[in-house]
Short mmCIF file of C-alpha atoms in Angstrom, two decimals:
data_model
loop_
_atom_site.label_atom_id
_atom_site.label_comp_id
_atom_site.label_asym_id
_atom_site.label_seq_id
_atom_site.Cartn_x
_atom_site.Cartn_y
_atom_site.Cartn_z
CA UNK A 1 0.16 0.46 -0.16
CA UNK A 2 2.52 2.05 0.68
CA UNK A 3 5.01 1.50 -2.32
CA UNK A 4 1.95 2.14 -4.18
CA UNK A 5 0.93 5.56 -3.07
CA UNK A 6 4.44 6.41 -3.45
CA UNK A 7 3.87 5.49 -6.72
CA UNK A 8 0.77 7.60 -7.10
CA UNK A 9 2.46 10.64 -5.22
CA UNK A 10 5.01 11.02 -7.81
CA UNK A 11 2.73 10.02 -10.84
CA UNK A 12 0.69 12.84 -9.29
CA UNK A 13 3.32 15.68 -8.89
CA UNK A 14 4.62 14.29 -13.16
CA UNK A 15 1.19 14.64 -14.48
CA UNK A 16 0.41 17.94 -12.66
CA UNK A 17 -1.56 18.23 -9.09
CA UNK A 18 -4.86 19.79 -10.50
CA UNK A 19 -4.94 17.12 -14.25
CA UNK A 20 -4.37 14.12 -12.31
CA UNK A 21 -7.93 12.19 -11.01
CA UNK A 22 -6.67 8.42 -9.07
CA UNK A 23 -9.06 5.65 -8.36
CA UNK A 24 -8.01 2.96 -6.01
CA UNK A 25 -10.06 -0.08 -5.90
CA UNK A 26 -9.15 -2.27 -2.75
CA UNK A 27 -11.57 -5.50 -1.38
CA UNK A 28 -13.76 -3.86 1.98
CA UNK A 29 -11.29 -5.23 4.83
CA UNK A 30 -8.39 -2.46 3.49
CA UNK A 31 -10.43 0.08 2.90
CA UNK A 32 -9.71 2.15 6.09
CA UNK A 33 -5.46 2.19 5.36
CA UNK A 34 -6.07 3.06 1.90
CA UNK A 35 -7.34 6.06 2.72
CA UNK A 36 -5.27 6.44 5.93
CA UNK A 37 -2.15 5.92 3.80
CA UNK A 38 -3.09 8.40 1.02
CA UNK A 39 -3.99 10.75 3.50
CA UNK A 40 -0.48 10.50 5.12
CA UNK A 41 1.24 11.02 1.90
CA UNK A 42 -0.74 14.37 1.14
CA UNK A 43 -3.30 13.03 -1.95
CA UNK A 44 -6.49 11.60 -0.51
CA UNK A 45 -7.95 14.87 -2.23
CA UNK A 46 -6.39 13.49 -5.94
CA UNK A 47 -8.05 10.01 -5.53
CA UNK A 48 -11.47 8.52 -5.24
CA UNK A 49 -11.54 4.93 -3.08
CA UNK A 50 -14.34 1.75 -4.20
CA UNK A 51 -14.54 -1.34 -3.41
CA UNK A 52 -13.78 -4.05 -5.87
CA UNK A 53 -17.41 -5.21 -5.67
CA UNK A 54 -19.04 -1.59 -6.46
CA UNK A 55 -17.24 -0.50 -10.09
CA UNK A 56 -20.28 -0.24 -11.47
CA UNK A 57 -21.08 3.39 -8.95
CA UNK A 58 -18.26 4.47 -11.26
CA UNK A 59 -18.99 3.75 -14.36
CA UNK A 60 -22.90 5.34 -13.03
CA UNK A 61 -22.55 8.68 -13.85
CA UNK A 62 -25.39 9.82 -12.33
CA UNK A 63 -23.50 8.73 -8.94
CA UNK A 64 -21.95 12.22 -8.04
CA UNK A 65 -19.63 10.41 -5.72
CA UNK A 66 -17.39 9.82 -7.88
CA UNK A 67 -15.82 11.72 -11.15
CA UNK A 68 -16.71 9.95 -14.61
CA UNK A 69 -14.84 6.66 -15.49
CA UNK A 70 -13.56 8.81 -18.20
CA UNK A 71 -11.95 11.12 -16.25
CA UNK A 72 -9.31 9.11 -13.91
CA UNK A 73 -5.43 9.11 -14.51
CA UNK A 74 -4.28 6.07 -12.74
CA UNK A 75 -5.65 3.25 -11.36
CA UNK A 76 -4.98 1.51 -8.71
CA UNK A 77 -6.34 -2.13 -8.42
CA UNK A 78 -5.43 -3.74 -5.08
CA UNK A 79 -5.51 -8.38 -4.76
CA UNK A 80 -5.53 -7.59 -8.75
CA UNK A 81 -5.30 -11.61 -8.63
CA UNK A 82 -9.89 -11.32 -7.87
CA UNK A 83 -9.98 -9.81 -11.44
CA UNK A 84 -7.80 -13.17 -12.86
CA UNK A 85 -11.65 -14.54 -14.50
CA UNK A 86 -12.63 -12.58 -17.84
CA UNK A 87 -16.12 -14.15 -17.23
CA UNK A 88 -16.83 -12.63 -13.87
CA UNK A 89 -18.97 -8.85 -14.53
CA UNK A 90 -16.32 -7.23 -11.69
CA UNK A 91 -13.69 -7.68 -14.24
CA UNK A 92 -16.00 -6.88 -17.43
CA UNK A 93 -16.43 -3.49 -15.35
CA UNK A 94 -13.18 -2.82 -14.25
CA UNK A 95 -11.74 -3.64 -17.68
CA UNK A 96 -14.23 -1.02 -19.00
CA UNK A 97 -12.47 1.62 -16.80
CA UNK A 98 -9.35 0.64 -17.90
CA UNK A 99 -9.67 1.08 -21.13
CA UNK A 100 -12.09 4.37 -21.94
CA UNK A 101 -9.13 6.84 -22.52
CA UNK A 102 -8.81 9.86 -20.05
CA UNK A 103 -10.72 12.54 -21.02
CA UNK A 104 -7.83 14.94 -20.68
CA UNK A 105 -4.07 15.02 -20.99
CA UNK A 106 -1.95 15.92 -18.10
CA UNK A 107 1.65 16.82 -18.10
CA UNK A 108 2.09 13.28 -19.34
CA UNK A 109 1.01 13.07 -22.95
CA UNK A 110 -1.34 10.81 -24.04
CA UNK A 111 -4.85 9.41 -23.62
CA UNK A 112 -4.21 5.78 -22.08
CA UNK A 113 -5.12 6.10 -18.56
CA UNK A 114 -1.92 4.38 -16.29
CA UNK A 115 -3.32 0.68 -14.26
CA UNK A 116 -1.64 -0.41 -11.55
CA UNK A 117 -2.05 -4.14 -10.17
CA UNK A 118 -1.24 -5.30 -6.98
CA UNK A 119 -0.98 -8.42 -5.54
CA UNK A 120 0.40 -10.17 -2.81
CA UNK A 121 0.03 -13.48 -4.42
CA UNK A 122 0.94 -14.14 -7.94
CA UNK A 123 2.56 -17.43 -7.21
CA UNK A 124 -1.56 -18.52 -7.10
CA UNK A 125 -1.93 -17.39 -10.36
CA UNK A 126 -1.98 -19.41 -13.78
CA UNK A 127 -0.79 -18.21 -16.84
CA UNK A 128 -3.83 -18.05 -18.19
CA UNK A 129 -4.83 -15.60 -15.21
CA UNK A 130 -2.20 -13.19 -15.54
CA UNK A 131 -3.25 -13.00 -19.48
CA UNK A 132 -6.41 -11.93 -17.96
CA UNK A 133 -5.16 -9.83 -16.06
CA UNK A 134 -3.36 -7.97 -18.47
CA UNK A 135 -6.35 -7.59 -20.48
CA UNK A 136 -7.80 -5.23 -18.53
CA UNK A 137 -6.04 -3.01 -19.41
CA UNK A 138 -4.28 -4.28 -23.41
CA UNK A 139 -5.82 -3.11 -26.15
CA UNK A 140 -4.97 -5.26 -28.62
CA UNK A 141 -5.99 -9.01 -26.50
CA UNK A 142 -9.35 -7.72 -26.21
CA UNK A 143 -9.52 -8.94 -30.04
CA UNK A 144 -9.35 -12.45 -29.36
CA UNK A 145 -12.03 -14.18 -28.88
CA UNK A 146 -12.01 -17.84 -26.43
CA UNK A 147 -10.83 -19.67 -28.66
CA UNK A 148 -7.97 -18.09 -29.98
CA UNK A 149 -7.13 -17.40 -26.32
CA UNK A 150 -7.07 -20.98 -25.62
CA UNK A 151 -4.40 -21.40 -29.24
CA UNK A 152 -2.38 -18.09 -27.43
CA UNK A 153 -2.31 -20.06 -24.49
CA UNK A 154 -1.49 -23.87 -25.32
CA UNK A 155 1.03 -22.71 -28.00
CA UNK A 156 3.81 -21.73 -24.54
CA UNK A 157 1.83 -21.24 -21.27
CA UNK A 158 5.58 -20.19 -20.18
CA UNK A 159 5.76 -16.80 -22.66
CA UNK A 160 2.60 -15.77 -22.93
CA UNK A 161 3.45 -12.03 -24.13
#
């Protein structure tokens, strides 16, 4: 949490404080830890926090507790291994948020959002799980259907990319 927050603060400074919005996605059990750490680093006012089961709130343009999904510049996903299955609604919602171009550029050029996947248990993941997590933000991989996905992984599971 601390290292991810340090990276978020560095991004905030480089992209411009007034031009940066951060979304932190986390499991409910660590909510206070994320909020306290962001506050300790003085960047809490540049961030919104959402549990990994409530991503629909970010996509709901009528929910004024969150900025619109296209306004975020940086997405931090804690316990990213929970998004290893591409068939869940949570995966689809997070993928939509991550792949949606940011509406404005900051000092860092480009409209693609920066996404940080955080996991303390990557050893539990198979190559297919990691492949699915990468699909959260890599545009070219979304074009693969299930048959190609299987061929791609079967070809050489030791080197997905």
